[in-house]
JSON list of C-alpha atoms in Angstrom, two decimals:
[
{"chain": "B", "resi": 10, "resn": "UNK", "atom": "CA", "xyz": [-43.19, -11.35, 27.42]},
{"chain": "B", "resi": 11, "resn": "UNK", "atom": "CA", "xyz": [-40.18, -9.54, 27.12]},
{"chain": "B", "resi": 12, "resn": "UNK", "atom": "CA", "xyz": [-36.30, -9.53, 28.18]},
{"chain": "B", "resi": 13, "resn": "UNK", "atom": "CA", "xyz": [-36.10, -6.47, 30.47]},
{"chain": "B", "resi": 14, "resn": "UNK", "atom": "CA", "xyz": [-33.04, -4.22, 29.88]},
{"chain": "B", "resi": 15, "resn": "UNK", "atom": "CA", "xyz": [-32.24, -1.19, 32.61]},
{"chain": "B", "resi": 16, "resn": "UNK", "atom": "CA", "xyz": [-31.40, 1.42, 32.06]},
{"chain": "B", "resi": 17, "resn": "UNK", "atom": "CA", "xyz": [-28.59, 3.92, 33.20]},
{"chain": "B", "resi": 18, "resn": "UNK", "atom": "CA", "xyz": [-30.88, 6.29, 34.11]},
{"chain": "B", "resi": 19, "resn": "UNK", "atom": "CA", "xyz": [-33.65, 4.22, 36.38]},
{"chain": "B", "resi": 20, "resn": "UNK", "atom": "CA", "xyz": [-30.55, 2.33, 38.47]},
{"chain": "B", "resi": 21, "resn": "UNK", "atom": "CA", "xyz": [-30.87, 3.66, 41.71]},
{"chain": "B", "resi": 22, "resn": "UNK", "atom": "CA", "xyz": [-27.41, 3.35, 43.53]},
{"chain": "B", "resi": 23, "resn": "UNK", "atom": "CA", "xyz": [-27.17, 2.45, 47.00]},
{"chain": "B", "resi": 24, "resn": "UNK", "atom": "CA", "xyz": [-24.45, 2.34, 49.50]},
{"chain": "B", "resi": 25, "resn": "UNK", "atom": "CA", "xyz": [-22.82, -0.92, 51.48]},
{"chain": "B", "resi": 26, "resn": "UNK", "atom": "CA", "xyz": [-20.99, -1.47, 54.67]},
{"chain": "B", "resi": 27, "resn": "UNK", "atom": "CA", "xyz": [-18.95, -4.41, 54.88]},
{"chain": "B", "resi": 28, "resn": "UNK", "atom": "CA", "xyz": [-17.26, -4.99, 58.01]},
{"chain": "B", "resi": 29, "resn": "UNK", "atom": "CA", "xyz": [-13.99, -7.63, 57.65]},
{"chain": "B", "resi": 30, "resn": "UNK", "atom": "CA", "xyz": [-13.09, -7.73, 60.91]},
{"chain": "B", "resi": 31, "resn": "UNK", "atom": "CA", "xyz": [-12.17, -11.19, 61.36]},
{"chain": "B", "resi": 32, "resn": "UNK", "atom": "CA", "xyz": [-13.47, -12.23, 58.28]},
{"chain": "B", "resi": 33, "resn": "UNK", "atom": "CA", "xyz": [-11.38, -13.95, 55.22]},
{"chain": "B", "resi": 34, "resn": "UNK", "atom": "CA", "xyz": [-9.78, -11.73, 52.54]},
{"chain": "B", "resi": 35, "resn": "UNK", "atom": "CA", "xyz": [-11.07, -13.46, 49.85]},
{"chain": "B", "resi": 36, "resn": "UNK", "atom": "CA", "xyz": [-14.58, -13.65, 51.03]},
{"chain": "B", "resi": 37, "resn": "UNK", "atom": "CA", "xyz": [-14.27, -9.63, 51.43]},
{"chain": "B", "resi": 38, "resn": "UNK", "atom": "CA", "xyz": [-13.05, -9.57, 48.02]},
{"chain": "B", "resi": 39, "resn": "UNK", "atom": "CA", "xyz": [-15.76, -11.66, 46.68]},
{"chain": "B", "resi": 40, "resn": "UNK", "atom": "CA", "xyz": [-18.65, -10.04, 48.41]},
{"chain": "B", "resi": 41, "resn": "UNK", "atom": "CA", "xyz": [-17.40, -6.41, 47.58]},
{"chain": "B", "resi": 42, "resn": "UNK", "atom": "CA", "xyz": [-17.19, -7.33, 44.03]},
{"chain": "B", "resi": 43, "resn": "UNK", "atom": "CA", "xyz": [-20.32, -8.85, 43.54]},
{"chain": "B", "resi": 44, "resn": "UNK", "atom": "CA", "xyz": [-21.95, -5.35, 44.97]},
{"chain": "B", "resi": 45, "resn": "UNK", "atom": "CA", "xyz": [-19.48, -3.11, 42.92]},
{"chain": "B", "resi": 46, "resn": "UNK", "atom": "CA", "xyz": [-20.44, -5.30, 40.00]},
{"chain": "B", "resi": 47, "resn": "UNK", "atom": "CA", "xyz": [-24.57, -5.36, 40.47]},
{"chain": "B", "resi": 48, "resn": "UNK", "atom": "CA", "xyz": [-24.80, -9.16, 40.17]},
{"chain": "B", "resi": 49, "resn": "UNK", "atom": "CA", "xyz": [-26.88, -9.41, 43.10]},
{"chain": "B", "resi": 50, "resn": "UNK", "atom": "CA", "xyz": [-29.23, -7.56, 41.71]},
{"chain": "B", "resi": 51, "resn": "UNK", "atom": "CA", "xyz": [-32.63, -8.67, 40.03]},
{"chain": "B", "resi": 52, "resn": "UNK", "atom": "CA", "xyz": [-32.67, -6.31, 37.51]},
{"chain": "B", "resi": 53, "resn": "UNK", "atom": "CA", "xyz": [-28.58, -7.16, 36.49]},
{"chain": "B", "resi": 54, "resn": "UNK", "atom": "CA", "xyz": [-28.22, -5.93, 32.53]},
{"chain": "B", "resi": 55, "resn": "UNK", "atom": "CA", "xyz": [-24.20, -6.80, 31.57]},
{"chain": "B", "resi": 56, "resn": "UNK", "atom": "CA", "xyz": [-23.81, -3.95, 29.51]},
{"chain": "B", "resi": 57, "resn": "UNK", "atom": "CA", "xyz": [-25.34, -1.62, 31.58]},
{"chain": "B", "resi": 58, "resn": "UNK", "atom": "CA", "xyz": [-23.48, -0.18, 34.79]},
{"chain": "B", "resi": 59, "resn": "UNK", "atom": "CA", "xyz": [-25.61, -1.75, 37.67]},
{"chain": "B", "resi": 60, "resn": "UNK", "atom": "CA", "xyz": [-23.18, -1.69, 40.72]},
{"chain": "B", "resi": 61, "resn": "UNK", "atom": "CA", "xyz": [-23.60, -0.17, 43.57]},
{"chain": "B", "resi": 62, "resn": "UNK", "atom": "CA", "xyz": [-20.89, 1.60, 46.05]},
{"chain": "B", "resi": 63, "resn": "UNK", "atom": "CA", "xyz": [-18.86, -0.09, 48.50]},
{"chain": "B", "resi": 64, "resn": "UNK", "atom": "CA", "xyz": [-17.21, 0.95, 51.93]},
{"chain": "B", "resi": 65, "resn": "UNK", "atom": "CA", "xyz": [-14.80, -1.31, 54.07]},
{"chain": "B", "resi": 66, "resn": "UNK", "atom": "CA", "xyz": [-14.33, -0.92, 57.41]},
{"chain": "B", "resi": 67, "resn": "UNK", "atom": "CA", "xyz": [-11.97, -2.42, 59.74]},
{"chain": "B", "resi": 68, "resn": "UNK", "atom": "CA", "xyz": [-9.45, -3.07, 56.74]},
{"chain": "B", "resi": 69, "resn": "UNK", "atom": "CA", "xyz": [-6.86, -4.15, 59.17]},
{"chain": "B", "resi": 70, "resn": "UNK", "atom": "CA", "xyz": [-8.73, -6.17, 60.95]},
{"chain": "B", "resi": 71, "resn": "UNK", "atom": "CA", "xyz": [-9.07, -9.20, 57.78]},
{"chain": "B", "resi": 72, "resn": "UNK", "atom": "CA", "xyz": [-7.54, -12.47, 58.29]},
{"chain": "B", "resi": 73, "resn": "UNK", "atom": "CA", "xyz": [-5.95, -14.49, 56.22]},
{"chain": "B", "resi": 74, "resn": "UNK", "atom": "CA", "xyz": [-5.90, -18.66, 55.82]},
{"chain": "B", "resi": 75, "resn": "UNK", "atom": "CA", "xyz": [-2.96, -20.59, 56.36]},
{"chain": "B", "resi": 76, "resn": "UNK", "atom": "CA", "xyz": [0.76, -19.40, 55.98]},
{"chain": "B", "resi": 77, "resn": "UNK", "atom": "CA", "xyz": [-0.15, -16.46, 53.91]},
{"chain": "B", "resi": 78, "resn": "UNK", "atom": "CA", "xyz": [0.33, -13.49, 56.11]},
{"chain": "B", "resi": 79, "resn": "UNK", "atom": "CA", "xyz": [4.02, -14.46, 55.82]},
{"chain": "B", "resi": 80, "resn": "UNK", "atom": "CA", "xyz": [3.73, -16.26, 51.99]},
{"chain": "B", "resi": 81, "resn": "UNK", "atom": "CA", "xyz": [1.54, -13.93, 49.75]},
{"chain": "B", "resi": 82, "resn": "UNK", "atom": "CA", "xyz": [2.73, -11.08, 47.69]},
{"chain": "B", "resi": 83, "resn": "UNK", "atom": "CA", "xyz": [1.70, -9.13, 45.63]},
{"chain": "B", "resi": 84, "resn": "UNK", "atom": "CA", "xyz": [3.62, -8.08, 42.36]},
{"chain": "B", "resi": 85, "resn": "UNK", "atom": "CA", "xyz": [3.72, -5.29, 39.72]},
{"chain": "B", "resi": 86, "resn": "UNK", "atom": "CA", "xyz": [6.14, -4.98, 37.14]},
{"chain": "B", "resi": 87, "resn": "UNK", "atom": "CA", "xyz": [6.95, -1.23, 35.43]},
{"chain": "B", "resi": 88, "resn": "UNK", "atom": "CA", "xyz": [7.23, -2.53, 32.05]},
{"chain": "B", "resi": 89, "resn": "UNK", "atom": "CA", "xyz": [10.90, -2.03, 31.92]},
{"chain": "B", "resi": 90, "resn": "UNK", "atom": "CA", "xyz": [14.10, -4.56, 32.59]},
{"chain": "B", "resi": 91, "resn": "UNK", "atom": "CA", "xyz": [14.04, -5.49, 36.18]},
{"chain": "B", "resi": 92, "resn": "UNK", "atom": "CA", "xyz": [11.15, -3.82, 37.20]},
{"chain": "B", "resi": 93, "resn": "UNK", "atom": "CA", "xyz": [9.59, -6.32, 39.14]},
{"chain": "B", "resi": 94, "resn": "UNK", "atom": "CA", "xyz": [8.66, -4.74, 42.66]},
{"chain": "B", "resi": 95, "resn": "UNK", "atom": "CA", "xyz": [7.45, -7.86, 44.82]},
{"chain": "B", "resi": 96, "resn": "UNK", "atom": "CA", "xyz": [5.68, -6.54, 48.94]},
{"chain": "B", "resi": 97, "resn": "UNK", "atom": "CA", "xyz": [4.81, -9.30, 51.12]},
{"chain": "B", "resi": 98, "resn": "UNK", "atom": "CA", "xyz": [1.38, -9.31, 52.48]},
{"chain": "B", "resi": 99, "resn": "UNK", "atom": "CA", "xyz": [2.09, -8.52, 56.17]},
{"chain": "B", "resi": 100, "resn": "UNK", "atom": "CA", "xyz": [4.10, -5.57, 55.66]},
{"chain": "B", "resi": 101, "resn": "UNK", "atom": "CA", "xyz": [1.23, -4.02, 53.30]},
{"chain": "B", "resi": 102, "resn": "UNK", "atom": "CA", "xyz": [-1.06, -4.95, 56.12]},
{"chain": "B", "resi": 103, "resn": "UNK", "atom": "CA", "xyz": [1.37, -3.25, 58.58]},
{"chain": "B", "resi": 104, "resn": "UNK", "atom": "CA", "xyz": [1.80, 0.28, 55.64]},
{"chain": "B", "resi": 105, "resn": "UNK", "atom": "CA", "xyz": [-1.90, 0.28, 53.59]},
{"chain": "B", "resi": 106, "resn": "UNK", "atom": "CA", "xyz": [-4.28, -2.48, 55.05]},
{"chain": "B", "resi": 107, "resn": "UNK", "atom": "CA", "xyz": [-7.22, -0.55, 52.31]},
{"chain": "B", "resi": 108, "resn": "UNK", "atom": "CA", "xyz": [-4.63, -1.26, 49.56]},
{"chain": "B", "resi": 109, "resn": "UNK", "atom": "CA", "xyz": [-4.60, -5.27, 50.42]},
{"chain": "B", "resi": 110, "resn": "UNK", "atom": "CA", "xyz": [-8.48, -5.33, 49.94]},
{"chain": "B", "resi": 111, "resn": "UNK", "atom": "CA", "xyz": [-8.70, -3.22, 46.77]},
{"chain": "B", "resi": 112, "resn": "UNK", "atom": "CA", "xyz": [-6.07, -5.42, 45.20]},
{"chain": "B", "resi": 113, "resn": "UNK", "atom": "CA", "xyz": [-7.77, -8.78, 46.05]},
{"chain": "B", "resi": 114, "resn": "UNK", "atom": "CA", "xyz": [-11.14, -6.67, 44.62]},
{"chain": "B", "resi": 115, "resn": "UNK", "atom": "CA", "xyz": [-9.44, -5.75, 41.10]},
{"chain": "B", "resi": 116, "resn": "UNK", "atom": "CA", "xyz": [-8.48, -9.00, 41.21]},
{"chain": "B", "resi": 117, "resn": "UNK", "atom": "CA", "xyz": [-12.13, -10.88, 41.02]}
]
């Protein structure tokens, strides 16, 4: 018996709807990922594009644990001197709720 390998051409993509109200960020995060990744798939080939797509609903609705509405941020830096830009997480929440949960996804 064989390994079996899929291919890009028999993966049949489906769509997901997650809903985070009242739900944890991180548990968002980790559930969208393993969808956008195909890992919960049987048929799961690394090399071979197996996710599926994901929508989130109720974005700004997600909870976080402890202190970190008022604690988290998140960071990028430009590349040059002093380009740090640092937002803390509730005023994202308050400008781009989406943006929090596609940040904690790229993260995973």
């Amino acid at each position: 018996m064989s390994t079996f390998m899929a291919k890009k051409e028999t993966i049949e993509r489906k769509w997901y709807v997650i809903d985070a109200k009242d739900k944890v960020l991180g548990k968002v995060a980790v559930l969208a990922a393993t969808i956008l990744n195909g890992k919960h798939r049987p048929e799961y080939t690394p090399h071979v594009d197996c996710g599926e797509c994901v929508v989130v609903i109720n974005a700004d609705k997600v909870v976080l644990t402890g202190k970190k509405l008022d604690q988290k941020y998140y960071r990028r830096h430009s590349g040059y001197i002093g380009g740090l830009k640092e937002v803390k997480y509730r005023s994202l929440m308050s400008t781009k709720p989406e943006m929090a949960i596609e940040l904690a996804v790229k993260g995973m």
